[in-house]
Short mmCIF file of C-alpha atoms in Angstrom, two decimals:
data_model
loop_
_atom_site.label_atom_id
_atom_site.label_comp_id
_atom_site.label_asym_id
_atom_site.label_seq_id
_atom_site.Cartn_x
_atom_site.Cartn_y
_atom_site.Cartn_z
CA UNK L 1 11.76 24.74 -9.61
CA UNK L 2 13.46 21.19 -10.15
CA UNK L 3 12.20 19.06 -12.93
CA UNK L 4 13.55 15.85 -11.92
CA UNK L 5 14.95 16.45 -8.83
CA UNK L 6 12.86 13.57 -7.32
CA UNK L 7 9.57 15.43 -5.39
CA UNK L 8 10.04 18.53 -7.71
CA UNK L 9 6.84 20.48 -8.55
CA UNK L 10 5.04 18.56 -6.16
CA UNK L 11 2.03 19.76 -3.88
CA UNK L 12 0.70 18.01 -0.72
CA UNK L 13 -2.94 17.57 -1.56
CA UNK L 14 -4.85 16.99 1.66
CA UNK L 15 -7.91 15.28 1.72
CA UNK L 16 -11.53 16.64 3.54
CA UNK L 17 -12.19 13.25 4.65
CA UNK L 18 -9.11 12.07 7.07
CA UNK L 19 -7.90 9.51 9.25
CA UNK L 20 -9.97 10.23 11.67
CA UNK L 21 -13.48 9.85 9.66
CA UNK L 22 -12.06 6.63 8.39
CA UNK L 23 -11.33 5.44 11.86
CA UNK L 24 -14.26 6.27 12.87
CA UNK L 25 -16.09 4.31 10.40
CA UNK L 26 -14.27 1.33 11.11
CA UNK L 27 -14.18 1.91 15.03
CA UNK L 28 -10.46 1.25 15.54
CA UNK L 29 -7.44 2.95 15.02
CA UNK L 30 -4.79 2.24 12.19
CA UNK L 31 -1.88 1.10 13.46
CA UNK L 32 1.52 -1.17 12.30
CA UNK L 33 1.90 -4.63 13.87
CA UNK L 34 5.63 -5.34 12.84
CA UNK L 35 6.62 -8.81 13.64
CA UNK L 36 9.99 -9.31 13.52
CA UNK L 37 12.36 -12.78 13.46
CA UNK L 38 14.38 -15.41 12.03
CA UNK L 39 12.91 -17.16 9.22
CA UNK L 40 10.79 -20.28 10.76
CA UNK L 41 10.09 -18.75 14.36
CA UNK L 42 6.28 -18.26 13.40
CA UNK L 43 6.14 -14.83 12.54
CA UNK L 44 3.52 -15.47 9.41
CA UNK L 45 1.56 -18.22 12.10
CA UNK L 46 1.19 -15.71 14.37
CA UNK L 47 0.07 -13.13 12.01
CA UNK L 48 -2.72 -15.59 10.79
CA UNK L 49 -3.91 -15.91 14.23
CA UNK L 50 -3.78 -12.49 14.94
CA UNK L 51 -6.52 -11.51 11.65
CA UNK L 52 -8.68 -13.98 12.14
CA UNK L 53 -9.04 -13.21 16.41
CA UNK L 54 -9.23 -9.65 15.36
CA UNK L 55 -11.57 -10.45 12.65
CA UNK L 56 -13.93 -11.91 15.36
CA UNK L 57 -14.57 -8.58 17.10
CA UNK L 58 -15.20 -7.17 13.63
CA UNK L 59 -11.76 -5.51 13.31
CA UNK L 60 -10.41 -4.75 9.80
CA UNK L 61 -6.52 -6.05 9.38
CA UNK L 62 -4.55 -6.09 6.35
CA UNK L 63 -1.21 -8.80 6.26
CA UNK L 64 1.60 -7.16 4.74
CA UNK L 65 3.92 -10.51 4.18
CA UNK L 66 7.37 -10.10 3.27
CA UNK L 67 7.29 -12.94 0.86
CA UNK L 68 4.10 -11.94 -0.55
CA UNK L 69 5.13 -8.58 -0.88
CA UNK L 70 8.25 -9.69 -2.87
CA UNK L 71 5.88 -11.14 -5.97
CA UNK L 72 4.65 -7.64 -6.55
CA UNK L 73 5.91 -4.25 -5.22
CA UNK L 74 8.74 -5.44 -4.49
CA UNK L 75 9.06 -8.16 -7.45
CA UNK L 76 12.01 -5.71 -9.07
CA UNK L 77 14.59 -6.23 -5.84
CA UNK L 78 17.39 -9.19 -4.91
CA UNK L 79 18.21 -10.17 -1.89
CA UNK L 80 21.34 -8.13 -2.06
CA UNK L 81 22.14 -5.62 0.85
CA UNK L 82 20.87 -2.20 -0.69
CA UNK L 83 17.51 -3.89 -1.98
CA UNK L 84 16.75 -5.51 1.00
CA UNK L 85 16.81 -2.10 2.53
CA UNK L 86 14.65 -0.97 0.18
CA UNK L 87 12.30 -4.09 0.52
CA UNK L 88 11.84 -3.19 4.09
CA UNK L 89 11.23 0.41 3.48
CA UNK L 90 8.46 0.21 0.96
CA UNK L 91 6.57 -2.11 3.33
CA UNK L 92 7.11 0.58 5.85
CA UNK L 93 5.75 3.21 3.60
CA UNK L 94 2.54 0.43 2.54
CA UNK L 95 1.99 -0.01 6.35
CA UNK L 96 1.64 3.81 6.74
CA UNK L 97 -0.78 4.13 4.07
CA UNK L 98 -2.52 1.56 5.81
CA UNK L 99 -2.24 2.92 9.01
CA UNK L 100 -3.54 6.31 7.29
CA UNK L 101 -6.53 4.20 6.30
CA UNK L 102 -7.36 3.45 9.64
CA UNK L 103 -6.35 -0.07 8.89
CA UNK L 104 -4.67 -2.33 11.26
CA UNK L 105 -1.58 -3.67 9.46
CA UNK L 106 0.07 -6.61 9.97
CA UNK L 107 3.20 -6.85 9.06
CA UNK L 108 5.54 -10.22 8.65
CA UNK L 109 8.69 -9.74 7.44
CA UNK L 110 12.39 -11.21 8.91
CA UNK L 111 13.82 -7.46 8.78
CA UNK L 112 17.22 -8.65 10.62
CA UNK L 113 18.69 -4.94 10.93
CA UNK L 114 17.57 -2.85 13.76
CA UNK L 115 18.06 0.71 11.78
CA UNK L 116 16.04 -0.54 9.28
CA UNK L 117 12.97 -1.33 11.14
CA UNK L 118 13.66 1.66 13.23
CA UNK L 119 12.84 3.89 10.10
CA UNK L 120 9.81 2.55 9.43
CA UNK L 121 8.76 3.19 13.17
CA UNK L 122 9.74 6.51 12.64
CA UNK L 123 7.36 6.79 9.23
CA UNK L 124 4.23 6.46 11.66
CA UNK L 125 2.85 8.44 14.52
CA UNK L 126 4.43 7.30 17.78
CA UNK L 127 2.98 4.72 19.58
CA UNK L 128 1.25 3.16 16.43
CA UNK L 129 4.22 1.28 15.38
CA UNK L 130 3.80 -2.05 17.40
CA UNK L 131 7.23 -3.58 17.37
CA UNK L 132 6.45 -7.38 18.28
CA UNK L 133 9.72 -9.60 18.39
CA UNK L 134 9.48 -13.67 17.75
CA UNK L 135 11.70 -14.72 20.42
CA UNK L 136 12.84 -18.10 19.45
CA UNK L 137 15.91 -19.55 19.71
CA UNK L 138 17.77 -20.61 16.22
CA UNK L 139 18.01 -24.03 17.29
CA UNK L 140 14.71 -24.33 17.25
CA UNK L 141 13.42 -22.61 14.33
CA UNK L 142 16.28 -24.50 12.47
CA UNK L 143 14.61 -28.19 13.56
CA UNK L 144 11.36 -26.80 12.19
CA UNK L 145 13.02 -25.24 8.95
CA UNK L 146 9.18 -25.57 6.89
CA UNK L 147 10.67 -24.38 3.85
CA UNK L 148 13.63 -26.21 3.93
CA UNK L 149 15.46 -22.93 4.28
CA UNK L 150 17.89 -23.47 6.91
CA UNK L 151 19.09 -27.18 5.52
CA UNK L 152 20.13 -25.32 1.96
CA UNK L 153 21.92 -22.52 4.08
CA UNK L 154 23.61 -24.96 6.21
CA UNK L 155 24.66 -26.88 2.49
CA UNK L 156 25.70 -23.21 1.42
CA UNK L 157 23.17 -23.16 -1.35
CA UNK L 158 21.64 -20.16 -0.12
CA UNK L 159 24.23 -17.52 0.80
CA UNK L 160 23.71 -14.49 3.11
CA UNK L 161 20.66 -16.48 5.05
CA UNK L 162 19.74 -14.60 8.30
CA UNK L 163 20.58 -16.26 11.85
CA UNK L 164 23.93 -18.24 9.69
CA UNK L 165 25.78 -16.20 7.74
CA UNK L 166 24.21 -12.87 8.18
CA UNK L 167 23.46 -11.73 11.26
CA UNK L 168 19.72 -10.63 13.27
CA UNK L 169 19.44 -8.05 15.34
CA UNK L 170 17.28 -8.34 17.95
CA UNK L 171 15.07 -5.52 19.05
CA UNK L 172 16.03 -3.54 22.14
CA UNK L 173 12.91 -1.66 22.60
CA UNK L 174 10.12 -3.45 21.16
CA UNK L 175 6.82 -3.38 22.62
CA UNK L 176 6.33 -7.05 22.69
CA UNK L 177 8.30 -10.40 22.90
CA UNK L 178 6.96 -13.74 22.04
CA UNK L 179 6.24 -16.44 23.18
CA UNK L 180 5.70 -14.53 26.66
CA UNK L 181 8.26 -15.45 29.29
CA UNK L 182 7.61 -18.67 31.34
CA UNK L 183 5.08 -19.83 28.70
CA UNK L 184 7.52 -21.07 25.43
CA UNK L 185 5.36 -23.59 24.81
CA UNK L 186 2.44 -20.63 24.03
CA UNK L 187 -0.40 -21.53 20.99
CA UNK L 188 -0.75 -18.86 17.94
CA UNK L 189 -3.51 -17.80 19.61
CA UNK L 190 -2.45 -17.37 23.05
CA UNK L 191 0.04 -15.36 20.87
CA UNK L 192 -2.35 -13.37 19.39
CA UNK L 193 -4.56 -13.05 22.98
CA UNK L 194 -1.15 -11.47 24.10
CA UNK L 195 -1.04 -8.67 21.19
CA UNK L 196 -4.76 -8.03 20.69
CA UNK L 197 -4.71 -7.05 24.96
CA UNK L 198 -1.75 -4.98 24.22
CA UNK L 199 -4.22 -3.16 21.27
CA UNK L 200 -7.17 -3.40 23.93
CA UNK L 201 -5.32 -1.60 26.78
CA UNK L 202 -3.71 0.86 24.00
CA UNK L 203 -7.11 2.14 22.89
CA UNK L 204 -6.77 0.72 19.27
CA UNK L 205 -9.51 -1.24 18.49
CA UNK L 206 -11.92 1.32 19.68
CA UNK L 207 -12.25 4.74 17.37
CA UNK M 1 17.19 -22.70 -5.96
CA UNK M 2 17.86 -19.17 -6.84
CA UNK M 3 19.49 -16.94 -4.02
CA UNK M 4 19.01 -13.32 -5.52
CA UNK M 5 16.81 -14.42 -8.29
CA UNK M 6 14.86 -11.55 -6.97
CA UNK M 7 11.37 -14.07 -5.98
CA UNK M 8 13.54 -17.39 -5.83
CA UNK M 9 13.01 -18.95 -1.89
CA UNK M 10 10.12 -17.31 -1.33
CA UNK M 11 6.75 -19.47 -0.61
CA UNK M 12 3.31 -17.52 -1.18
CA UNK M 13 1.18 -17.56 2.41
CA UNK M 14 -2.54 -17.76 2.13
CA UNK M 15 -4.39 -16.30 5.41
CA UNK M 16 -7.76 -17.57 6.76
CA UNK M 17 -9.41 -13.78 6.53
CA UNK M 18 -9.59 -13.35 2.68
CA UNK M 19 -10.77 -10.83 0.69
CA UNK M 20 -14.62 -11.55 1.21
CA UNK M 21 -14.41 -12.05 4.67
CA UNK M 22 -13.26 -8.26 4.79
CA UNK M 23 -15.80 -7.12 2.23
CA UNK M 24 -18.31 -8.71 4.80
CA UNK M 25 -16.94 -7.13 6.88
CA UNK M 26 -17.43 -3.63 5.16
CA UNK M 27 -20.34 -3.80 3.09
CA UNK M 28 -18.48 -3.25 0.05
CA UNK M 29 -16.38 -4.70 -2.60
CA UNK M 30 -12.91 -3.65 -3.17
CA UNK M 31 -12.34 -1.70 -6.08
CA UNK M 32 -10.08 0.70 -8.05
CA UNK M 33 -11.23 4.05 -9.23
CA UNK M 34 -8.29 4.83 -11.22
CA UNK M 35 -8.36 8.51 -12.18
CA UNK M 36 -6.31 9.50 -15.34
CA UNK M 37 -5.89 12.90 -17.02
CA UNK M 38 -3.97 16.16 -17.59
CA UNK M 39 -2.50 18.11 -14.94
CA UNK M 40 -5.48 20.50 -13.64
CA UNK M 41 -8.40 18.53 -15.45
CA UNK M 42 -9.49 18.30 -11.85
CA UNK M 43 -8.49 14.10 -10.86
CA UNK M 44 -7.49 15.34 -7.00
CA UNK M 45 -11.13 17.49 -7.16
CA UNK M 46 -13.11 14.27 -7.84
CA UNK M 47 -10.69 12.28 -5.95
CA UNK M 48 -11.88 14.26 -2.82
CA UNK M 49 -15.58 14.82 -3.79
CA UNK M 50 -15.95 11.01 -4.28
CA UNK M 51 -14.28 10.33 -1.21
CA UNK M 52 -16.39 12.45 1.08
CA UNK M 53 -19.48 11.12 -1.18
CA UNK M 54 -18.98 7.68 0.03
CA UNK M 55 -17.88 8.35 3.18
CA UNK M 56 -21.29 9.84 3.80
CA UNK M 57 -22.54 6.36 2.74
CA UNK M 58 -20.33 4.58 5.09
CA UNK M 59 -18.24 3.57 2.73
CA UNK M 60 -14.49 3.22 3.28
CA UNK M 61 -11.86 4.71 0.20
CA UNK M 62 -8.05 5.66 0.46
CA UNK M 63 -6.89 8.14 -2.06
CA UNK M 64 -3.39 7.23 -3.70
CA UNK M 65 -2.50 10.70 -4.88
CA UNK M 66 0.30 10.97 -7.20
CA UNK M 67 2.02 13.52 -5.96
CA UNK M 68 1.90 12.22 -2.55
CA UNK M 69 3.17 8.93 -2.98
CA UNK M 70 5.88 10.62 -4.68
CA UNK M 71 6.80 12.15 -0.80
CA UNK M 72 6.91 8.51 0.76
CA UNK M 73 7.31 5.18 -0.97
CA UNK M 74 8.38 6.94 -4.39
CA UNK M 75 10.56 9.34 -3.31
CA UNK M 76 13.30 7.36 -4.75
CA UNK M 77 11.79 8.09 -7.96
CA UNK M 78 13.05 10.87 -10.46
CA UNK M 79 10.64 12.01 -13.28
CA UNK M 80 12.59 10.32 -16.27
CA UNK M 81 10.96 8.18 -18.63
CA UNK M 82 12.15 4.87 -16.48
CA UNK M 83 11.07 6.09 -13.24
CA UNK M 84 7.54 7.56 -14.31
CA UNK M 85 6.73 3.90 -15.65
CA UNK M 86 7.90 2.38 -12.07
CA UNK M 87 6.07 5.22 -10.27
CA UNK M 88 2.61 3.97 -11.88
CA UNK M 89 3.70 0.20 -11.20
CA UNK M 90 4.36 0.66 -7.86
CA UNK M 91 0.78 3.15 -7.42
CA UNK M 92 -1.03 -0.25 -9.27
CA UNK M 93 0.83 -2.86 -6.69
CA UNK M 94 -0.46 -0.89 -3.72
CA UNK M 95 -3.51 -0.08 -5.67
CA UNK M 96 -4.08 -3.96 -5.66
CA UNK M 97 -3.21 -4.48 -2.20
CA UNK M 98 -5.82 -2.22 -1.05
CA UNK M 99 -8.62 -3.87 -3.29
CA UNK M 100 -7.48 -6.79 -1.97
CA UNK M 101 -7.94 -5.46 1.76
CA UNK M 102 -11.43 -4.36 0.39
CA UNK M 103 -11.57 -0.55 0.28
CA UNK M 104 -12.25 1.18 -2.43
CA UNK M 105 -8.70 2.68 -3.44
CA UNK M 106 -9.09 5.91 -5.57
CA UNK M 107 -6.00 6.50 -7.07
CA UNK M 108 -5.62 10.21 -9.19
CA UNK M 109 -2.36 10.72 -11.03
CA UNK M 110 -1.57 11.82 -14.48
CA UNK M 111 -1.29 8.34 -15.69
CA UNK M 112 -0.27 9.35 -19.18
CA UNK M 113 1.04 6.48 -21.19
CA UNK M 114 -1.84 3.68 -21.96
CA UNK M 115 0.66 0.78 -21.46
CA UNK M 116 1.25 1.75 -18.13
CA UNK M 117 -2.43 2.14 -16.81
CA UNK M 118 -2.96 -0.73 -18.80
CA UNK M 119 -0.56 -2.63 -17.04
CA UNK M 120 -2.01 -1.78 -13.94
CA UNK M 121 -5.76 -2.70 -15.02
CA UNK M 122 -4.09 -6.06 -15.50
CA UNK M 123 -2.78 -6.77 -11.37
CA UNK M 124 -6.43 -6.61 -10.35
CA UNK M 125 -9.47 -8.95 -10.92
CA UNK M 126 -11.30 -8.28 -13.96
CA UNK M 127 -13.86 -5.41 -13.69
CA UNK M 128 -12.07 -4.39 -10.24
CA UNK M 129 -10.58 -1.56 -12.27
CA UNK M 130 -12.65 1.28 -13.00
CA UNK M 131 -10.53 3.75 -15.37
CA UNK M 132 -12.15 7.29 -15.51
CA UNK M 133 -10.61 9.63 -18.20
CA UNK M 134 -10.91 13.33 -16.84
CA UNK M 135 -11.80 14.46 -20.65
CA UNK M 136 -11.09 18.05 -20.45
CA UNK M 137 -9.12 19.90 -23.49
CA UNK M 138 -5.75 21.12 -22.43
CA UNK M 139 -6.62 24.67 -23.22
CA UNK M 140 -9.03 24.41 -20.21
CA UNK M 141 -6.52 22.73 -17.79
CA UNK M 142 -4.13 25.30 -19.00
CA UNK M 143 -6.41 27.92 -17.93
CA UNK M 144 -7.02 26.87 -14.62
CA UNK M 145 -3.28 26.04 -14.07
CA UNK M 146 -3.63 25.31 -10.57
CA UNK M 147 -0.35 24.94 -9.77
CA UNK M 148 1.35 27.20 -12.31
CA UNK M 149 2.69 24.28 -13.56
CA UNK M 150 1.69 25.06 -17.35
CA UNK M 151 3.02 28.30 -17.29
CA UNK M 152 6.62 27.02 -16.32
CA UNK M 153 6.34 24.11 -19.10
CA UNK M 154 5.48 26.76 -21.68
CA UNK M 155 8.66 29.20 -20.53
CA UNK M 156 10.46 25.69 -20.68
CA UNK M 157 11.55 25.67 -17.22
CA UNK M 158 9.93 22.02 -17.02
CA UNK M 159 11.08 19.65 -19.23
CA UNK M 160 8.66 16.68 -20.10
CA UNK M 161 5.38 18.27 -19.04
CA UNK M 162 2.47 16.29 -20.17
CA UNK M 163 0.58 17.83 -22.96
CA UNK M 164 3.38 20.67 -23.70
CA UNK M 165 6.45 18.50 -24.65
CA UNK M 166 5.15 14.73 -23.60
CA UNK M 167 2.24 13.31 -24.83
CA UNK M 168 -1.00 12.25 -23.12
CA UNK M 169 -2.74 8.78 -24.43
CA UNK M 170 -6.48 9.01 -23.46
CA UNK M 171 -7.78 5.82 -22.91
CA UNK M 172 -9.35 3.73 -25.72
CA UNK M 173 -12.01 1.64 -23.88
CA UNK M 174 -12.37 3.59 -20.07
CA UNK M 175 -15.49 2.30 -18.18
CA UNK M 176 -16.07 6.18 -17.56
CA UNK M 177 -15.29 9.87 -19.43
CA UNK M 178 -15.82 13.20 -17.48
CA UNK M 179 -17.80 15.16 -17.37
CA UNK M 180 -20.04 13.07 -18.90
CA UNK M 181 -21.05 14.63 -22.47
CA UNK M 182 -22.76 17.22 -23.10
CA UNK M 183 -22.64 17.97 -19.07
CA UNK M 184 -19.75 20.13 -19.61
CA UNK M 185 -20.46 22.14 -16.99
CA UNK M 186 -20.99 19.09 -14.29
CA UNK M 187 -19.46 20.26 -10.50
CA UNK M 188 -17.18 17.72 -8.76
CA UNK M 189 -20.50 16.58 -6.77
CA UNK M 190 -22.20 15.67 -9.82
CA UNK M 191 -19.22 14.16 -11.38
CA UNK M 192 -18.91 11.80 -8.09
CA UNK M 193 -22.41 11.22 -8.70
CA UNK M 194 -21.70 9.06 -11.52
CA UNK M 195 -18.85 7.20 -10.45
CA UNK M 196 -21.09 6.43 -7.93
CA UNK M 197 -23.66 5.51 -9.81
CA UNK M 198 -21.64 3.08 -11.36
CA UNK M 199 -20.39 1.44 -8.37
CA UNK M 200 -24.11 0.79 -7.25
CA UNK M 201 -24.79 -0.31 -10.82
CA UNK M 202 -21.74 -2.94 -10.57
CA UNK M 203 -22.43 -4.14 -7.05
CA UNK M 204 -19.34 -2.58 -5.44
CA UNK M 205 -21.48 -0.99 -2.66
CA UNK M 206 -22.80 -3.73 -1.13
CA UNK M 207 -20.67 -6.91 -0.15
#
């Protein structure tokens, strides 16, 4: 029997009350909301919108922000390749405990790199990993810029910055895309109508 | 403006549904019940019994299980000195995120250095963490040895086993010991009993 051989002497303890109580306490069903896209295209807008419409039916939701994330789990990692690997994959292991609590879990986080967010898919059941994509053009999440991101990237104070020098890869299969085609100029809460029918039509806000 | 100086860039997002909206919501107040004690002093027992006692009051909890974590977010993690201290930092983080959700996060793992729980107790609004020392003597938790875990230590096939050849630090100032004195005897169900007790004492049952 390993001693330190990472998950060594380890037993799966299994709980007596399960997902399934727990969902049906909060009648809905945990799932992951991953919104994915360049810094600026509204992913943490739309993920305000979509907790407090969700909030409204009496829904539970839980924001898993990328940046917020990064002043406490993840407060030990750079920005440098292997740790922003790692960044995304302890969110995707957060979201599944989340999902496990019958939570639904927002999650708002750039993840650029397709294999990345594809393992955290994988982490969850299938079908309760809810790949939504912020479609937006650089151009024009570059003229908003509301951290001033994109004008230090573009003065090559901030090196490595997705969508300049480091590239975004958008999803091929995800199971949304925003805004919705033929409607750019969609609200945060049209937004959020769009996602919260997908959940309605999916079965997840019932138990 | 720092580039990878690790939280440098990053802005902190408030949402609109806070913390109280979602205790509203639930009819509770998030909480930890941080369980601390020797291997087979019985933390994953009460974890369970507590769990299934407040589910039976409607009452929503997530156990963080040591050894389970240890399969998914921590599996990076190897059991020297180091990695045990980020194993419990990363167990607090997500401990706070789920208080912060509002569900009352039980969380049963060894825990055995004070500086570390400690540490934890201190991510969390004050009197949000409830630290409950399972006081059994090792001779007793050697006797059970539910996982044969002792017996290995003892024939030094484990290195660094708490209470053989690494020390345990019971807490100085827990809000709870168990079983509660001269109750040495008390079954998981009575033992949830007075955690729960607590929580209704404290307010943490109602929103």
């Amino acid at each position: 029997m390993a001693t330190n051989g990472k998950a060594g002497n380890i037993v799966w303890h299994k709980s007596s009350v399960d997902k399934v109580h727990r969902q049906e306490l909060l009648q809905q069903k945990g799932c992951v909301i991953w919104i994915t896209g360049l810094s600026g295209s509204g992913k943490s807008t739309l993920a305000c919108a979509l907790c407090h419409a969700l909030y409204s039916k009496g829904k539970l939701t839980y924001i898993l922000d990328g940046d917020n994330v990064r002043h406490g789990l993840n407060r030990d990692l750079t920005f440098k390749a292997e740790d922003r690997a790692e960044n995304i994959r302890r969110i995707g292991e957060v979201a599944k405990l989340f999902v496990d609590a019958g939570v639904i879990c927002i999650v708002s986080v750039i993840s650029p790199y397709r294999r990345d967010r594809d393992a955290c898919r994988a982490l969850v059941p299938d079908g309760d990993f809810i790949e939504v994509f912020m479609d937006v053009p650089i151009e024009i999440c570059e003229a908003r810029d509301p951290k001033g991101l994109y004008k230090l990237a573009r003065a090559g104070k901030i090196k490595g910055f997705t969508g300049i020098d480091d590239p975004y890869e958008p999803p091929l299969n995800c199971e949304l895309a925003l805004p919705p085609k033929g409607n750019s100029c969609a609200s945060p809460c049209e937004m959020a109508e769009t996602v919260i029918s997908y959940l309605e039509e999916k079965g997840y806000l019932h138990a």
